[in-house]
Coordinates of C-alpha atoms in Angstrom, one line a residue:
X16 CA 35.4 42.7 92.6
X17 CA 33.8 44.8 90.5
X18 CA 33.3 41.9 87.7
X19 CA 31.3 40.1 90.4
X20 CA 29.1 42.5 91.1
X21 CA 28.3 42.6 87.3
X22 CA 27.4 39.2 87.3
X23 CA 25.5 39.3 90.3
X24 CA 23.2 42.4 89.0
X25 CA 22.9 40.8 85.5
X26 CA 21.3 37.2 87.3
X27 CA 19.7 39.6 89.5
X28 CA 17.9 41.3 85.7
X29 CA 17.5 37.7 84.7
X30 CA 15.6 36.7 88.0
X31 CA 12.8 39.8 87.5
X32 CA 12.5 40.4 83.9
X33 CA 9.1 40.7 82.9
X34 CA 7.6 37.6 80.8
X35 CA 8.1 38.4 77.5
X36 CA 5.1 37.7 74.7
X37 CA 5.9 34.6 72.4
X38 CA 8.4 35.6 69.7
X39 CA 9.5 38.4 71.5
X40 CA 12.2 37.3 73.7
X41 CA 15.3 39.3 72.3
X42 CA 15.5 41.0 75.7
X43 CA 16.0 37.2 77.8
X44 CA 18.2 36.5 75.3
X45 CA 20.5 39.7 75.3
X46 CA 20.9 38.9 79.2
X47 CA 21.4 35.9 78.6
X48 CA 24.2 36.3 76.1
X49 CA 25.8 39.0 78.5
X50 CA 25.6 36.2 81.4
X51 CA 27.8 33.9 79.5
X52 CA 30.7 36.7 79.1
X53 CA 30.3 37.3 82.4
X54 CA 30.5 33.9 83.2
X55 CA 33.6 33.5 80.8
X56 CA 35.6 36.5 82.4
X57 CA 38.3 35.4 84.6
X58 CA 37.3 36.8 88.3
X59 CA 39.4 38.8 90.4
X60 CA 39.5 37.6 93.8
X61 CA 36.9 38.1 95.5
X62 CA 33.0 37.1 96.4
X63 CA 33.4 34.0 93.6
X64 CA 37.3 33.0 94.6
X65 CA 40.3 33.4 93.1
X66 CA 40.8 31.4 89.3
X67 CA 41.0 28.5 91.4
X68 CA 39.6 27.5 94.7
X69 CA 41.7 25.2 96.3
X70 CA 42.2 23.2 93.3
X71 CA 38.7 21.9 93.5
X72 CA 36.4 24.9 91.3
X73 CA 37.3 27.3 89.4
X74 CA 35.3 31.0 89.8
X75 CA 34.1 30.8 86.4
X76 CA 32.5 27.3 87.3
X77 CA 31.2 28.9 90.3
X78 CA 29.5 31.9 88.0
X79 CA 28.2 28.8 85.7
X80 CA 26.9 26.6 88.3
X81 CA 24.5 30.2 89.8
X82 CA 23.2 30.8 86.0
X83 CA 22.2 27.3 86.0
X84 CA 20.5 27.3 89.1
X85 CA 18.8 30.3 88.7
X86 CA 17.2 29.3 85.3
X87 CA 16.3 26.1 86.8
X88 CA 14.6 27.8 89.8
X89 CA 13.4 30.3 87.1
X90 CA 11.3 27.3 85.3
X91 CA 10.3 24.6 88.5
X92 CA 6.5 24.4 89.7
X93 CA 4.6 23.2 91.7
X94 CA 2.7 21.3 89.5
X95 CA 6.5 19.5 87.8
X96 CA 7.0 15.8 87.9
X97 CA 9.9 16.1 90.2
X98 CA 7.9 17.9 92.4
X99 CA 5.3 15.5 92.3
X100 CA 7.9 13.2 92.8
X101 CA 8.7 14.7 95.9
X102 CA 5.3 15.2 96.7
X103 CA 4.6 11.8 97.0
X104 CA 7.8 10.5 98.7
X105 CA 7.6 13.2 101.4
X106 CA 3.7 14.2 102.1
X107 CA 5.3 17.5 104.2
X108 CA 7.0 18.8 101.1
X109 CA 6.0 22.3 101.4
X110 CA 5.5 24.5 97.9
X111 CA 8.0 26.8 98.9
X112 CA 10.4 24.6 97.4
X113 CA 9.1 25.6 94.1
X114 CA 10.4 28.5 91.5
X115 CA 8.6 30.6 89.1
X116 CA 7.1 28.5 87.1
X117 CA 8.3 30.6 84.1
X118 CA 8.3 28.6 81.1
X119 CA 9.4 31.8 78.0
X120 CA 12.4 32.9 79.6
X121 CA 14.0 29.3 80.5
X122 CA 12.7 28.6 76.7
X123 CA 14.3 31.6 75.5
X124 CA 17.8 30.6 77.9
X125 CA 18.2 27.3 76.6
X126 CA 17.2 28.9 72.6
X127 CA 20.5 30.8 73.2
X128 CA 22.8 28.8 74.5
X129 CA 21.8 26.3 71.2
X130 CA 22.8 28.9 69.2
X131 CA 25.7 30.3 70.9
X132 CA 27.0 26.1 71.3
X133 CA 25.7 25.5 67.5
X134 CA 27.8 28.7 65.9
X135 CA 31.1 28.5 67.5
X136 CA 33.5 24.9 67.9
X137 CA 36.5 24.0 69.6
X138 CA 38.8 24.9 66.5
X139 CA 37.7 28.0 66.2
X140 CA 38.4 29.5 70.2
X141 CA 42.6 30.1 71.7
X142 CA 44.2 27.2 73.3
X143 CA 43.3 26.4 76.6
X144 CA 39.5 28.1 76.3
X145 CA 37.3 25.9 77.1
X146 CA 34.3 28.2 76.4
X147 CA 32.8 26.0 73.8
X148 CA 32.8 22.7 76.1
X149 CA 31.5 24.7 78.8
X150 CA 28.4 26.3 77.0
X151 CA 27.8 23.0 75.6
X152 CA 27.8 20.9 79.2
X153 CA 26.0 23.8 80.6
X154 CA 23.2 23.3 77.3
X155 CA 23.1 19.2 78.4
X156 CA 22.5 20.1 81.6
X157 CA 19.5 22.4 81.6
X158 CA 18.0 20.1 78.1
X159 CA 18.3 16.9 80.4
X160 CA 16.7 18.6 83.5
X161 CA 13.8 20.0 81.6
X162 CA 11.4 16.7 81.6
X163 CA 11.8 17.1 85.9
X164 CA 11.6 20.5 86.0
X165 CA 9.2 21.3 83.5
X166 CA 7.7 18.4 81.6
X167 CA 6.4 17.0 78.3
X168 CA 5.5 20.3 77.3
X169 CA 9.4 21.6 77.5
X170 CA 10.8 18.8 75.9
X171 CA 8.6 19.5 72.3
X172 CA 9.0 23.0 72.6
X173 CA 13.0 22.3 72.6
X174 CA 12.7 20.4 69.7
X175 CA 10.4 22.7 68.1
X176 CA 13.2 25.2 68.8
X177 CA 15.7 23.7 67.8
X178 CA 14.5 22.2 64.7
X179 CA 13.7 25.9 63.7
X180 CA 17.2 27.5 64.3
X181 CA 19.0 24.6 62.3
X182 CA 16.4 25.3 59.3
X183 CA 16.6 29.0 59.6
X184 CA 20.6 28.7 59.7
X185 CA 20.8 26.7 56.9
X186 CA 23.4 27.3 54.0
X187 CA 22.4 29.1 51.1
X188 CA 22.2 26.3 49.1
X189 CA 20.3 23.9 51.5
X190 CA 17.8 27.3 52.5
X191 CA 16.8 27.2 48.7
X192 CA 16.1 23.4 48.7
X193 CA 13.8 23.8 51.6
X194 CA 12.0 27.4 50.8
X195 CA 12.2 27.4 47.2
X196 CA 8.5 28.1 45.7
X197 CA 8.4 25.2 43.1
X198 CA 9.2 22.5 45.4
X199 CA 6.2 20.5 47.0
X200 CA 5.4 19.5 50.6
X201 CA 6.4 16.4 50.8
X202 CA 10.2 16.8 49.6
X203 CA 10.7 20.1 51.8
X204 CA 9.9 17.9 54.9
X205 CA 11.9 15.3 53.6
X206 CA 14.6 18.0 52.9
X207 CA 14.1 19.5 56.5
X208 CA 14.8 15.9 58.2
X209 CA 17.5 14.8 56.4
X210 CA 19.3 17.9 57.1
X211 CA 18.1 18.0 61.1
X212 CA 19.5 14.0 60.9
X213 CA 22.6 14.9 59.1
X214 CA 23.4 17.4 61.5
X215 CA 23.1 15.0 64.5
X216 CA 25.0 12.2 62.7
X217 CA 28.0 14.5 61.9
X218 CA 28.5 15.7 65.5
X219 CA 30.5 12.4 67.3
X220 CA 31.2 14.4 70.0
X221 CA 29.2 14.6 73.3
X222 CA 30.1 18.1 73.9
X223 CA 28.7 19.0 70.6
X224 CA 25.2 21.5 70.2
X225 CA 23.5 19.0 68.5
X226 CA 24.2 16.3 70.9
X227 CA 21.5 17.5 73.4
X228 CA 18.5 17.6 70.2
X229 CA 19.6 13.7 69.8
X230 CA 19.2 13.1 73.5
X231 CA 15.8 15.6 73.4
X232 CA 14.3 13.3 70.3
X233 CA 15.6 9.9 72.3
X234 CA 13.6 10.9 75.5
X235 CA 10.9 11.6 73.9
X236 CA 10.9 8.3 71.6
X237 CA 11.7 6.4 74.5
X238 CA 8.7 8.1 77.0
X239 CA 5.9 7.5 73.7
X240 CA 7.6 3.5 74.1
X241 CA 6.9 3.5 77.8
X242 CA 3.0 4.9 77.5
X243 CA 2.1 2.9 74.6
X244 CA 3.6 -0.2 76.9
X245 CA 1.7 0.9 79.8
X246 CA -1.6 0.9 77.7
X247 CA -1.1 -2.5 76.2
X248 CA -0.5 -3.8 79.7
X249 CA -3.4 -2.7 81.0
X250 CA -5.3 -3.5 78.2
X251 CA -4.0 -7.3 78.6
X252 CA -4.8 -7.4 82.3
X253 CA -8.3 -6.1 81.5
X254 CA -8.8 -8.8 78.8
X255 CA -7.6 -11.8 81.4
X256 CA -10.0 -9.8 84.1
X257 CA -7.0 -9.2 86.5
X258 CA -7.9 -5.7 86.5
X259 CA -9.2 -4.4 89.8
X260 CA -10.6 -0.7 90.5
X261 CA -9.1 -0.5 93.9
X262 CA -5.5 -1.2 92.3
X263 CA -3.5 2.0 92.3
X264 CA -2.7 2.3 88.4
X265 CA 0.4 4.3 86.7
X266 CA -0.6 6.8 84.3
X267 CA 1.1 7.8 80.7
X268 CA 3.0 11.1 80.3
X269 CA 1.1 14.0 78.4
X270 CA 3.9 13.8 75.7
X271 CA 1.3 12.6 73.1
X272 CA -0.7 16.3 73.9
X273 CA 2.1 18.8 73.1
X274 CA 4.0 16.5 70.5
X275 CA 4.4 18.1 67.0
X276 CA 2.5 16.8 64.2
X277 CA 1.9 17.5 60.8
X278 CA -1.5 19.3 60.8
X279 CA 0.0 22.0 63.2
X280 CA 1.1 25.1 61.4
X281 CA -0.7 24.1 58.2
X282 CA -1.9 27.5 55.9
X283 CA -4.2 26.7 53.2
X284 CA -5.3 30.2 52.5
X285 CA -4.6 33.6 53.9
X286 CA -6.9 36.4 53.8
X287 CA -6.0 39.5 52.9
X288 CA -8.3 42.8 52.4
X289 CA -10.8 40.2 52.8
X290 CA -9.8 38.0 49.8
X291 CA -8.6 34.4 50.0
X292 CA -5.6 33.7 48.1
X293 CA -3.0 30.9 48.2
X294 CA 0.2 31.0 49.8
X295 CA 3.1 31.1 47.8
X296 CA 4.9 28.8 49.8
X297 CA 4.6 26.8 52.5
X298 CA 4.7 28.1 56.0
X299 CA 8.3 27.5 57.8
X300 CA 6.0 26.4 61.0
X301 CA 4.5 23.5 59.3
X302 CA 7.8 22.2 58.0
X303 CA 9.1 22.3 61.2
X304 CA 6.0 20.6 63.2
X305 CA 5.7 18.3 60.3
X306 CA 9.7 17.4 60.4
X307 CA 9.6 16.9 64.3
X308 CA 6.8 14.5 64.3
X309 CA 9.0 12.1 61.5
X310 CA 12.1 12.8 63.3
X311 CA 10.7 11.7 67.3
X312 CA 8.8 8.9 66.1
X313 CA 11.3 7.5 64.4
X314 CA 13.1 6.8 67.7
X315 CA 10.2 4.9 68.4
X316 CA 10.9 1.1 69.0
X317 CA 6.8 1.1 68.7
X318 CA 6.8 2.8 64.9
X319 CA 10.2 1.7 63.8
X320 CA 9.0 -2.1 64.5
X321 CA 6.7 -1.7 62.0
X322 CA 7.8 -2.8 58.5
X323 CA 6.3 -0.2 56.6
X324 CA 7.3 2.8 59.0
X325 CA 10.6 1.9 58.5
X326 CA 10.7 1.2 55.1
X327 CA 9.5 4.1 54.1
X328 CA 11.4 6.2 56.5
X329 CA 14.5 4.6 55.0
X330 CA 13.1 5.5 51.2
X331 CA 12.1 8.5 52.0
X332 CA 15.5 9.4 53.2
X333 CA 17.5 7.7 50.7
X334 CA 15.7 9.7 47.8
X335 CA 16.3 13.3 49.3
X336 CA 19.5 13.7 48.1
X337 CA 18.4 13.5 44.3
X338 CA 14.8 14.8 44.9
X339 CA 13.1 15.2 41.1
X340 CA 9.7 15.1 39.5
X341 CA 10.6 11.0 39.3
X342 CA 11.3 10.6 43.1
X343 CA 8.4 13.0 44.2
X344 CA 5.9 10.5 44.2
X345 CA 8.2 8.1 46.1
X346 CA 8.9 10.4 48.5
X347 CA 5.1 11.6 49.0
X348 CA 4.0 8.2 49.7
X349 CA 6.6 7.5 51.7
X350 CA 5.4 10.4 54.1
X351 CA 1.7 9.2 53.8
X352 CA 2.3 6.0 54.7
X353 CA 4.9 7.1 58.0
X354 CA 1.7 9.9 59.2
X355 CA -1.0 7.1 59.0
X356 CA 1.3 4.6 60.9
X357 CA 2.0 7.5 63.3
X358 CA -1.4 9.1 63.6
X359 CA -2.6 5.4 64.4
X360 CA -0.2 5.4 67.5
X361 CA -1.2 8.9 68.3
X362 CA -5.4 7.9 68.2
X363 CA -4.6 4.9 70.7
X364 CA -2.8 7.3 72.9
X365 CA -5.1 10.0 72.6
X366 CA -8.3 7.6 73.3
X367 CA -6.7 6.0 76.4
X368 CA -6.1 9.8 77.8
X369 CA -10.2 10.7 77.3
X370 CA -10.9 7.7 78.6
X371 CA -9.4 7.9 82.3
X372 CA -10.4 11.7 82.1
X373 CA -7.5 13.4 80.9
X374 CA -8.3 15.4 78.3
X375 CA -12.2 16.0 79.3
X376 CA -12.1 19.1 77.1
X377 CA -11.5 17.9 74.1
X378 CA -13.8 15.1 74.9
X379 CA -16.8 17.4 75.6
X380 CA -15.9 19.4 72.1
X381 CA -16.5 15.5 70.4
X382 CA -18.9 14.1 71.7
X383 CA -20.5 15.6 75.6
X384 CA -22.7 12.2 76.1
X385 CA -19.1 10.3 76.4
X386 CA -18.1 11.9 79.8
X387 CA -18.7 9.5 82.6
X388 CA -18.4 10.3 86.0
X389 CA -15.3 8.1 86.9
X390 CA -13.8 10.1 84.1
X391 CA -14.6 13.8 85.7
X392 CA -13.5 11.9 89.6
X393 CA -9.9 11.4 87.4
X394 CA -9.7 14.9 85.7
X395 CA -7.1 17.1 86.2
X396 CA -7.3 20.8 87.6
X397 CA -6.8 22.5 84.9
X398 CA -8.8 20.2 82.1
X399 CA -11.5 20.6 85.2
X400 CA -11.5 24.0 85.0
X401 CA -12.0 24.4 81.1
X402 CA -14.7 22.1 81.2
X403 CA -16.4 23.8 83.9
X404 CA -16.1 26.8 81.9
X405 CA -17.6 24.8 78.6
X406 CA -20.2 23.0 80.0
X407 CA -21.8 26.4 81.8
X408 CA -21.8 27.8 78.2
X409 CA -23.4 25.4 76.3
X410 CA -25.7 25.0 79.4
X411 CA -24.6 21.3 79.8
X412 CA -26.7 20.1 83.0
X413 CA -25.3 16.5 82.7
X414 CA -21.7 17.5 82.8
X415 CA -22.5 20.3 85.3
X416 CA -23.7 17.5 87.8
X417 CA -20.9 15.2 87.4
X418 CA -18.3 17.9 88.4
X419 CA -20.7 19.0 91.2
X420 CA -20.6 15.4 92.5
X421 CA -17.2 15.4 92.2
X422 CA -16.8 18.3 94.5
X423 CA -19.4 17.0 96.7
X424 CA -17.7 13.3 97.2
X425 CA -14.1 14.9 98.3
X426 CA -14.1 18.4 99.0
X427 CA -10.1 18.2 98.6
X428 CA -10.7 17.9 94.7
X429 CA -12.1 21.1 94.7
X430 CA -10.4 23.0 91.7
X431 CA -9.9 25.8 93.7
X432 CA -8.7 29.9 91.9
X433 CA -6.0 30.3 91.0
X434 CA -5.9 34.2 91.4
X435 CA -8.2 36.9 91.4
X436 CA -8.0 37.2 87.7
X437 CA -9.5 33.7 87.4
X438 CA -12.2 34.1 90.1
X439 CA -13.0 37.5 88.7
X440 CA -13.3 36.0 85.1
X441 CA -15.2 33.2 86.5
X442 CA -18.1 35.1 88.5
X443 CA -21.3 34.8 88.3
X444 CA -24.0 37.4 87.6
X445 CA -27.5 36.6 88.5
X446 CA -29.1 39.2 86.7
X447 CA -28.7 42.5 85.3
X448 CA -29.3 44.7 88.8
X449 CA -27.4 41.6 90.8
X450 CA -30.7 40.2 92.5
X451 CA -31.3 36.6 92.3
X452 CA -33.2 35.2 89.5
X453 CA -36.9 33.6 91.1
X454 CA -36.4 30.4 88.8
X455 CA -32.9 29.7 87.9
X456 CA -32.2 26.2 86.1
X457 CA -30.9 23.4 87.2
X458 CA -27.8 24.3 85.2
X459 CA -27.5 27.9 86.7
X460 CA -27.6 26.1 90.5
X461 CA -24.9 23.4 90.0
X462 CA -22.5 26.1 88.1
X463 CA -23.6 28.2 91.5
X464 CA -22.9 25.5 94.1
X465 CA -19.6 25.0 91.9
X466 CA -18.1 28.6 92.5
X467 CA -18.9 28.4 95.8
X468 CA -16.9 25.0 96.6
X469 CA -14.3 27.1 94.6

């Protein structure tokens, strides 16, 4: 009994740890590690049932199924597509459905159950453990609910993750191939994917670590398939004039916001005592980014039906293995052509997403005159409330009236606070003793009437 009461106080520590800062999520992961021996212990019986409950599950099943379902509740929102799912299907879904919204610690979870699943195999544990199958199923599980529970932004982050630990893990051999100092760009990326796609390729199994980053980098080539589809159907209706504005349109994932790409990561000088220098060597961050965007797109139907794409992706695999000053050239062109083809894709994506007012932000930052009204009427809460923010600092009276007339047409898409942080951040002093300014701007009265909708 005791065992259970271990478990329970260690899901319990796993439930209230503080949000750890980025890159420093040793403590999730220690708890984490502990969970799975606790999970792995055979239970006395007691509160989780005897080894096995009436033939059906076993208590260390039962253990497994909690963790899962605790980092799953750990990680849902309110704002996740299965909750907007549900949303939509039942109109008296109430929020209290939702979990934390915690995204670092179900990051970190899932980090260490990849490494745990990618550093151990079925040949290496007694007969009749099954601890390897089981950290792997329980990996697949939490990797295939992420897109629900989370969203676009979990799926690249996994990948991101991933990507890193089998770089970082690398053999001695293969670690100087892809950090040495004397080898360029172009063949360390090429280096990094052929030994993320070697990885995959060797590992036949299902149960295998490396089997849930293949089904990460399918979902997310299949998902850039559907939006780009979505946009060339519209675009056709809109060029046969089928197109109506009262017809209730679906709208492409965000995948194309937080995918990796090349220019992420990328260090062309570092200061030090206030002199630029050059890096010695490229920074592991770039590799990675720059190897993730090759190896998603490439389970593109959209990129791969391309001729060049997949030409070059094919050359620029197939002269890795023998990299030299001869094949460098191949292999850097290869690249240049695969990023054109791929930041092509991107643009369309990213143009279709400013134009129905998704990423308004970014938008403003281009060019401010572009934002039209039905744009801002579109926007999400909290591109909304960045541009609010933007505009009322570059004093920007045009964009100011469009979200005040969006606010004034429906008071429900109000961007209300989201705590008292953000509506302490966002106040509004009229002047330097607090009495009201005799002449304020038309700019000063629509960001006014703006935080009072609020």
């Amino acid at each position: 009994l005791r065992m259970a009461e271990n478990f329970d106080d260690k899901v319990h520590q796993l439930l209230n740890i503080p949000r750890p800062k980025p890159g420093n999520e040793q403590d999730v992961k220690e708890v984490v590690k502990a969970l799975v021996d606790l999970c792995e212990e055979e239970n006395v019986p007691g509160k989780y049932g005897n080894a096995v409950d009436n033939g059906t599950m076993s208590a260390i099943q039962r253990k497994w199924i909690r963790l899962l379902l605790s980092l799953l509740y750990k990680r849902f929102h309110n704002l996740s597509p299965e909750q907007k799912e549900l949303a939509a299907t039942h109109h008296e879904a109430s929020s209290s459905t939702c979990g934390d919204g915690e995204r670092l610690i179900f990051y970190a979870a899932i980090q260490t159950l990849f490494e745990i699943a990618a550093s151990s195999s079925p040949t290496t544990e007694k007969v009749g453990n099954d601890r390897h199958g089981r950290v792997n199923k329980a990996l697949q599980v939490l990797t295939q609910l992420s897109p629900h529970v989370g969203g676009s932004r979990d799926v690249c982050y996994l990948i991101g993750q991933f990507v890193t630990h089998i770089l970082q893990s690398a053999k001695h051999h293969e670690s100087i191939l892809l950090h040495g100092n004397e080898t360029s760009e172009s063949i360390k990326i090429a280096r990094a994917v052929d030994l993320v796609e070697s990885k995959i390729s060797s590992s036949s199994a299902s149960d295998n670590a490396f089997s849930s980053l293949a089904w990460l980098l399918d979902f997310a080539g299949d998902q850039l398939d559907e939006d780009l589809k979505l946009i060339q159907e519209e675009e056709k209706k809109q060029g046969d004039g089928q197109m109506s504005a009262t017809i209730e349109r679906a709208f492409p994932s965000t995948l194309h916001v937080f995918i990796p790409h090349n220019k992420r990561g990328r260090c062309t000088k570092k200061k030090i005592s206030g002199v630029a220098t050059a890096p010695s060597s490229m920074p592991t961050r770039h590799v990675v980014n720059a190897a993730c965007e090759i190896l998603i797109w490439s389970r593109s139907m959209a990129a791969r039906k391309n001729g060049a794409f997949s030409k070059s992706y094919e050359k620029f695999r197939g002269t890795v293995t023998y990299a030299n000053a001869s094949t460098k050239e191949i292999i850097k062109s290869a690249l240049m052509t695969m990023q054109t083809i791929i930041r092509k894709l991107r643009q369309k994506l990213n143009n279709y997403a400013r134009n129905k007012g998704f990423m308004l932000t970014d938008l403003f930052v281009m060019d401010p005159s572009r934002i039209e009204l039905k744009q801002v009427l579109l926007g999400k809460i909290g591109d909304l409330t960045k541009l609010t923010a933007l505009a009322s600092k570059k004093m920007s009276t045009n964009v100011l009236r469009m979200i005040h007339a969006r606010f004034a047409s429906d008071p429900r898409k109000v961007t209300k606070f989201q705590s008292i942080g953000d509506f302490i951040h966002a106040w509004l002093v009229t002047s330097k003793t607090g009495e009201a300014i005799g002449n304020p701007s038309e700019a000063e009265e629509l960001e006014r009437s703006i935080q009072v909708a609020r």
